Amino acid sequence: MPSPSTFTSVNPADPADVVLTFTAPGAFAAVDTVERARAAQAGWLLGGAAARSSALGAVAAAVEAAAAELAALAVREVGKPLAEARAEVARTAAIWRYYAQAPYDPVGAVHESAAGAGLLLSRRRPHGVAGLITPWNFPLAIPSWKAAPALAVGNAVVLKPAPEATACARRLAEIVQQVLPAGVFTVLPGGATEGNALVSASDVVSFTGSTGVGQAVVRTATAHGIPVQAEMGGLNAAIVLPDADIDRAAAHIAAAIAGYAGQKCTATSRVIAVGAALDPLREALGEALRAVPVGDPADPATVCGPLIGARARDQVGDAVHGLSVLAGGTVPDGPGWYAAPTLVEKVPPGHRLLSEEVFGPVAALLPAEGLDHAVRITNSVPHGLVTSLHTADLDAALGGLDHLDTGMVRINAPSTGVDFHLPFGGTKASSHGPREQGRAALDFYATTRTYTLAPAKTA
């Protein structure tokens, strides 16, 4: 028998501050957790739409009641700046409230029988147990936008959070478990061992995290015939045309590069300046990044806090080493894993900044001859999550919508920002399977059954 693994979650702004130490339960315990959830799921479904709706609404109210505590925990455990942490808690409550109405949605349709007498019915039914594997960067919102729709359609949920966000997941679970029946929502702490067991034992799987791990999750789930979706990051571009409001575009892009130290799958990592936009954008964006408040995430004014760990900080430094730096490129003194918001240019073809997601506050400034050239640059990478396009030209905006190979396009807005009531996802290596969020999530967490109701007697 392999020995248990011990994990430690620390404050990235002060690594001496240990938030939580825990022992992973192992693969057998993970399977047992799923079986207990499966036993609880039948009662949860049979309780009816009113019970599920009331419970999800009660979770929303409980999250709001604990808002200050949850925001402070997110600041401490994952280094999320306080303003963003507060916004995430508010969004978390809104997600639960949004899906609280879903149990009353139609679950199918009635059709005339081709043979005449009788009826044909289609009906959405839950899979059973939803295994959810979530990252550390949105420790409350991502588990919620997976769990709430899964629960709304009648599944039970087992959540395996990233080890770095286990304290947040456990506190969220305590809130959810106050109002849900026992076993319907369970947190499974641990690492790869527990995650692998969860994927194999669940009835439906949703994953958010790195591309490599996500692809492994997809392979495992597919081999077992388990429905799976995976969100696996981005290498997102911001395109700026010469007619754009350069200062406004620079402010949007700086926020999308540096907000939460660039630790978002929707962060901007490539800035493509078209034609005459290059020189003014270089100056405006460099100035905007140098003005970003960097520091203690507990300070309400902070925009760029620490990275999640020493390895993440070192990856940022390695990625910009030897490049032409326009802003940043330094590591601030003091405790914590910080990196200054950084903009580089003259990046050679094939460089990792142009092909890999670094997941830090760094972006490359790239020139383009025209919009078509900018679109080709944007589409040239393995990922395709989101693109922001900054222009006053409606025709150019519409052209971007038609030709950009990304799952989301944001016109005159930062690449960051998610509308939880709309489908979320990308193309190519960014996503696998159906979309998350909005009403689309309800379809993923359910299977459609077709029923034929023929008369017992013919006339």
XYZ file of C-alpha atoms in Angstrom:
459
model
C 0.000 0.000 0.000
C 1.455 3.434 -0.906
C 1.886 5.825 2.004
C -0.552 8.766 2.226
C 0.478 12.100 0.745
C 0.554 15.244 2.866
C -0.246 18.627 1.323
C 0.317 22.103 2.702
C -1.504 25.229 1.558
C 0.342 28.464 2.331
C -0.328 32.169 1.947
C 1.453 33.217 -1.289
C 1.899 36.739 0.064
C 3.611 35.333 3.173
C 4.776 31.736 2.640
C 5.533 31.363 6.356
C 1.782 31.556 7.004
C 0.461 27.994 6.736
C -3.248 28.033 5.920
C -3.876 24.287 5.981
C -2.038 20.971 6.154
C -3.922 17.796 5.268
C -3.370 14.170 4.370
C -4.826 12.920 1.106
C -7.228 10.008 1.639
C -6.048 7.861 -1.298
C -7.737 6.182 -4.238
C -9.886 3.722 -2.287
C -11.314 6.501 -0.138
C -12.034 8.504 -3.291
C -14.058 5.660 -4.769
C -15.888 5.224 -1.466
C -16.754 8.935 -1.480
C -18.286 8.573 -4.926
C -20.319 5.549 -3.827
C -21.695 7.437 -0.832
C -22.620 10.314 -3.131
C -24.332 7.875 -5.489
C -26.405 6.527 -2.607
C -27.478 10.066 -1.656
C -28.267 11.138 -5.219
C -31.510 9.176 -5.586
C -33.139 10.945 -2.660
C -31.925 14.320 -3.870
C -33.588 13.760 -7.243
C -36.809 12.358 -5.797
C -37.098 15.346 -3.461
C -38.435 17.296 -6.419
C -37.867 20.622 -8.125
C -39.118 22.745 -5.234
C -36.679 21.192 -2.760
C -33.710 21.561 -5.088
C -34.623 25.138 -5.956
C -35.058 26.094 -2.322
C -31.757 24.489 -1.337
C -29.743 26.233 -4.048
C -31.334 29.549 -3.155
C -30.450 28.949 0.485
C -26.816 28.327 -0.514
C -26.776 31.715 -2.275
C -28.068 33.417 0.866
C -25.531 31.578 3.046
C -22.662 32.615 0.767
C -23.783 36.229 1.005
C -23.976 35.978 4.792
C -20.389 34.689 4.901
C -19.083 37.104 2.248
C -16.464 38.880 4.336
C -15.072 35.631 5.717
C -14.926 33.963 2.307
C -13.208 36.943 0.676
C -10.605 37.075 3.447
C -9.934 33.353 3.067
C -9.455 33.706 -0.711
C -7.026 36.568 -0.104
C -5.051 34.512 2.375
C -5.037 31.117 0.687
C -4.616 31.974 -3.016
C -3.400 35.585 -2.881
C -6.427 37.024 -4.649
C -6.533 40.840 -4.314
C -9.273 41.872 -1.915
C -11.352 43.744 -4.487
C -11.335 40.705 -6.791
C -12.020 38.345 -3.893
C -15.085 40.347 -2.904
C -16.285 40.330 -6.504
C -15.763 36.560 -6.725
C -17.839 35.965 -3.607
C -20.642 38.135 -5.001
C -20.507 36.220 -8.278
C -20.532 32.920 -6.393
C -23.774 33.846 -4.654
C -25.258 35.024 -7.959
C -24.373 31.703 -9.618
C -26.197 29.680 -6.964
C -29.202 32.005 -7.186
C -29.258 31.784 -10.984
C -29.326 27.980 -10.981
C -31.892 27.901 -8.170
C -34.504 28.578 -10.846
C -33.298 25.791 -13.133
C -35.160 22.906 -11.441
C -38.389 24.461 -12.715
C -37.205 24.571 -16.338
C -38.810 22.230 -18.872
C -36.914 18.925 -18.929
C -38.056 17.694 -22.323
C -40.678 17.816 -25.041
C -43.789 15.927 -26.172
C -44.156 14.831 -29.811
C -46.880 13.230 -31.836
C -46.346 9.579 -32.614
C -45.628 8.820 -36.238
C -47.960 5.829 -35.934
C -50.886 7.923 -34.757
C -51.979 6.834 -31.290
C -49.723 7.374 -28.315
C -47.040 9.919 -27.457
C -43.292 10.344 -27.861
C -41.462 12.061 -25.008
C -37.930 13.341 -24.522
C -36.812 13.871 -20.938
C -33.596 15.175 -19.394
C -32.304 13.038 -16.513
C -29.201 13.430 -14.307
C -26.162 11.219 -14.853
C -25.738 10.374 -11.160
C -22.493 11.613 -9.560
C -20.662 14.586 -11.044
C -16.910 14.493 -10.401
C -15.549 18.048 -10.436
C -11.842 18.885 -10.565
C -11.157 22.582 -10.055
C -8.133 24.920 -9.986
C -6.947 27.310 -7.289
C -7.351 30.629 -9.096
C -11.134 30.953 -8.663
C -11.540 28.838 -5.524
C -15.206 29.677 -4.968
C -16.678 30.638 -8.345
C -15.426 27.729 -10.464
C -16.567 25.010 -8.042
C -19.906 26.812 -7.862
C -20.480 27.205 -11.585
C -19.841 23.473 -11.952
C -21.680 22.238 -8.851
C -24.798 24.412 -9.002
C -26.050 23.256 -12.446
C -25.081 19.652 -11.662
C -27.137 19.774 -8.478
C -29.992 21.657 -10.121
C -30.701 18.806 -12.550
C -30.483 16.197 -9.781
C -26.886 14.953 -9.618
C -24.816 14.539 -6.489
C -21.402 16.230 -6.541
C -17.897 15.237 -5.466
C -15.462 18.165 -5.698
C -11.689 17.673 -5.833
C -10.125 21.116 -5.516
C -6.515 22.016 -6.235
C -4.441 21.412 -3.085
C -3.580 25.130 -2.965
C -7.287 26.004 -2.554
C -8.455 23.235 -0.238
C -9.328 25.517 2.682
C -11.606 27.581 0.417
C -13.264 24.437 -0.928
C -13.835 23.041 2.547
C -15.413 26.282 3.765
C -17.657 26.395 0.707
C -18.651 22.786 1.371
C -19.551 23.619 4.973
C -21.881 26.328 3.700
C -23.461 24.100 1.052
C -23.836 21.168 3.435
C -25.845 23.295 5.864
C -28.801 23.140 3.489
C -28.267 20.053 1.289
C -28.922 16.460 2.331
C -25.923 14.517 3.615
C -23.701 13.097 0.880
C -25.054 15.233 -1.937
C -22.066 17.637 -1.950
C -18.678 16.327 -0.801
C -15.142 17.692 -0.979
C -12.432 15.162 -1.819
C -9.036 16.670 -0.905
C -5.843 15.435 -2.472
C -3.780 15.364 -5.618
C -3.374 13.289 -8.761
C -4.153 9.964 -7.071
C -7.517 11.146 -5.819
C -8.247 12.996 -9.052
C -7.596 9.936 -11.190
C -9.826 7.784 -8.990
C -12.601 10.380 -9.109
C -12.526 10.562 -12.906
C -12.787 6.788 -13.250
C -15.568 6.375 -10.672
C -17.867 9.294 -11.561
C -20.804 9.323 -13.967
C -19.944 12.721 -15.500
C -16.726 14.741 -15.168
C -15.934 18.442 -15.418
C -12.337 19.692 -15.234
C -10.646 23.085 -15.237
C -6.861 23.340 -15.145
C -3.725 22.926 -17.216
C -3.735 21.581 -20.748
C -1.610 18.524 -20.007
C -3.660 17.382 -17.026
C -6.903 18.177 -18.826
C -5.972 16.036 -21.787
C -5.165 13.148 -19.433
C -8.557 13.581 -17.742
C -10.286 13.492 -21.120
C -8.458 10.301 -22.127
C -9.338 8.540 -18.875
C -12.984 9.573 -18.880
C -13.415 8.713 -22.544
C -11.877 5.287 -22.027
C -14.530 4.620 -19.383
C -17.363 6.016 -21.515
C -17.915 8.916 -19.101
C -19.174 12.273 -20.457
C -16.432 14.857 -19.893
C -15.754 18.529 -20.429
C -12.383 20.179 -19.860
C -11.366 23.829 -19.781
C -7.612 24.023 -20.279
C -6.430 27.575 -20.551
C -5.604 30.097 -23.207
C -2.927 32.121 -24.943
C -5.156 35.119 -25.469
C -4.584 38.095 -27.733
C -5.722 41.698 -27.640
C -5.881 43.286 -31.099
C -5.711 47.083 -31.249
C -6.557 48.907 -34.478
C -5.306 52.442 -35.234
C -8.797 53.941 -34.839
C -9.212 52.615 -31.286
C -9.178 54.851 -28.237
C -5.584 53.975 -27.407
C -5.620 55.095 -23.777
C -8.845 53.195 -23.066
C -7.549 50.098 -24.844
C -4.300 50.298 -22.878
C -6.203 50.486 -19.589
C -8.303 47.454 -20.518
C -5.297 45.440 -21.655
C -3.174 46.369 -18.629
C -5.955 45.138 -16.360
C -6.191 41.903 -18.356
C -2.403 41.356 -18.151
C -1.829 42.276 -14.516
C -5.109 41.633 -12.683
C -4.564 38.864 -10.119
C -0.989 38.655 -11.441
C -2.227 37.319 -14.789
C -3.408 34.073 -13.168
C -6.550 33.688 -15.232
C -7.143 31.535 -18.281
C -8.693 34.640 -19.893
C -5.693 36.909 -19.200
C -4.091 38.729 -22.135
C -0.633 37.400 -23.015
C -0.222 38.744 -26.564
C -0.925 42.338 -27.610
C -1.178 42.804 -31.364
C -0.883 46.401 -32.545
C -2.107 46.994 -36.084
C -0.218 49.489 -38.242
C -0.007 52.987 -36.793
C -1.357 51.797 -33.419
C 2.034 50.317 -32.500
C 3.943 53.379 -31.270
C 1.174 55.038 -29.234
C 0.094 51.704 -27.786
C 3.654 50.835 -26.786
C 3.865 54.058 -24.802
C 0.346 53.962 -23.321
C 0.425 50.308 -22.337
C 3.885 50.548 -20.787
C 2.721 53.526 -18.749
C -0.482 51.752 -17.710
C 1.392 48.638 -16.564
C 3.927 50.645 -14.573
C 0.999 52.310 -12.772
C -0.657 49.026 -11.726
C -0.682 48.752 -7.912
C 1.419 45.726 -6.899
C 1.514 44.456 -3.344
C -0.312 42.941 -0.414
C -3.529 41.311 -1.683
C -5.285 42.311 1.560
C -4.903 45.983 0.552
C -8.116 47.068 -1.247
C -6.020 49.131 -3.693
C -3.907 46.176 -4.884
C -4.518 44.930 -8.438
C -1.491 42.645 -8.926
C -0.807 40.469 -5.912
C 1.545 37.502 -5.568
C 1.792 34.490 -7.811
C 0.624 31.209 -6.341
C 4.103 29.810 -5.674
C 7.838 30.126 -6.154
C 7.775 27.980 -9.279
C 5.128 30.198 -10.862
C 7.181 33.304 -10.096
C 10.328 31.750 -11.520
C 8.503 30.778 -14.722
C 7.671 34.431 -15.328
C 11.305 35.432 -14.887
C 12.503 32.638 -17.167
C 9.969 33.572 -19.862
C 11.177 37.177 -20.194
C 14.885 36.532 -19.731
C 16.900 38.027 -22.573
C 13.954 39.846 -24.178
C 13.470 43.558 -24.792
C 11.525 44.749 -21.732
C 9.256 47.803 -22.061
C 7.815 47.652 -18.544
C 8.380 45.494 -15.492
C 10.670 42.502 -15.723
C 11.630 42.766 -12.065
C 10.897 40.864 -8.849
C 9.892 43.161 -5.971
C 11.753 42.783 -2.673
C 10.121 41.289 0.395
C 8.251 38.123 1.327
C 5.841 36.540 -1.076
C 6.024 35.384 -4.665
C 5.664 38.633 -6.625
C 6.517 39.673 -10.177
C 6.047 43.115 -11.672
C 3.550 43.483 -14.558
C 5.712 43.070 -17.637
C 5.524 43.969 -21.317
C 8.155 42.766 -23.798
C 8.667 43.214 -27.532
C 10.801 41.859 -30.356
C 9.955 38.329 -29.267
C 11.499 35.838 -31.705
C 9.280 33.297 -33.495
C 8.917 30.056 -31.580
C 9.528 31.675 -28.200
C 7.519 30.141 -25.365
C 5.586 33.390 -24.826
C 4.087 32.851 -28.289
C 3.259 29.190 -27.835
C 2.701 28.442 -24.127
C 0.519 29.833 -21.362
C 2.946 31.293 -18.787
C 0.150 32.181 -16.312
C 1.704 35.344 -14.950
C 1.558 39.137 -15.426
C 3.507 39.198 -18.682
C 2.593 39.894 -22.301
C 4.350 40.265 -25.641
C 3.744 43.285 -27.887
C 3.543 42.223 -31.534
C 3.141 44.314 -34.704
C 0.679 43.483 -37.492
C 0.311 45.028 -40.925
C -3.483 44.923 -40.956
C -6.485 43.252 -39.389
C -6.139 40.119 -41.527
C -2.525 39.770 -40.410
C -3.546 40.291 -36.774
C -6.190 37.590 -37.088
C -3.629 35.165 -38.521
C -1.273 35.866 -35.607
C -4.100 35.381 -33.124
C -5.177 32.090 -34.669
C -1.637 30.711 -35.010
C -1.352 29.319 -31.463
C -2.574 25.957 -30.094
C -5.193 27.563 -27.840
C -8.337 29.475 -28.717
C -10.151 30.738 -25.634
C -10.798 34.493 -25.932
C -9.698 37.488 -27.998
C -10.308 41.148 -27.307
C -10.573 43.500 -30.288
C -10.301 47.259 -29.812
C -11.695 49.430 -32.595
C -14.299 52.066 -33.434
C -14.984 50.405 -36.801
C -18.112 48.244 -36.781
C -17.051 46.466 -39.966
C -13.713 45.538 -38.395
C -15.474 44.296 -35.282
C -17.818 42.132 -37.329
C -14.876 40.802 -39.310
C -13.194 39.805 -36.090
C -16.296 37.970 -34.958
C -16.347 36.017 -38.212
C -12.662 35.097 -38.515
C -11.166 34.803 -35.036
C -10.847 31.154 -34.027
C -11.605 31.619 -30.337
C -14.597 30.584 -28.304
C -15.183 34.129 -27.071
C -14.588 37.518 -28.686
C -14.849 40.720 -26.639
C -15.086 44.005 -28.521
C -13.678 47.092 -26.754
C -13.471 45.174 -23.479
C -10.731 43.310 -21.602
C -10.172 39.658 -22.464
C -10.880 38.881 -18.810
C -14.402 38.797 -17.463
C -16.969 36.003 -17.590
C -20.741 36.278 -17.859
C -21.874 33.242 -15.881
C -25.295 33.143 -17.569
C -23.742 32.597 -21.025
C -21.808 29.617 -22.436
C -18.089 29.645 -21.624
C -15.366 27.804 -23.505
C -12.831 27.884 -26.274
C -11.555 26.086 -29.344
C -8.575 23.833 -30.076
C -6.502 23.015 -26.966
C -8.478 25.405 -24.774
C -11.563 23.247 -24.364
C -12.961 19.775 -24.820
C -16.613 18.862 -24.784
C -19.767 20.939 -24.295
C -19.730 24.476 -22.945
C -19.814 25.420 -19.291
C -22.096 27.933 -17.573
C -25.469 29.340 -18.558
C -28.250 27.006 -19.609
C -25.731 24.977 -21.630
C -24.395 23.523 -18.393
C -27.759 21.973 -17.592
C -27.599 19.920 -20.766
C -24.074 18.692 -20.003
C -24.954 17.457 -16.540
C -27.917 15.470 -17.856
C -28.666 12.840 -20.456
C -31.726 12.910 -22.697
C -33.966 9.869 -22.728
C -36.660 9.212 -25.319
C -39.865 7.440 -24.306
C -42.560 5.884 -26.455
C -46.010 5.711 -24.870
C -48.234 3.461 -26.969
C -51.850 2.617 -26.026
C -52.410 -0.737 -24.342
C -55.322 -1.454 -26.647
C -56.012 -0.540 -30.240
C -59.412 0.807 -31.223
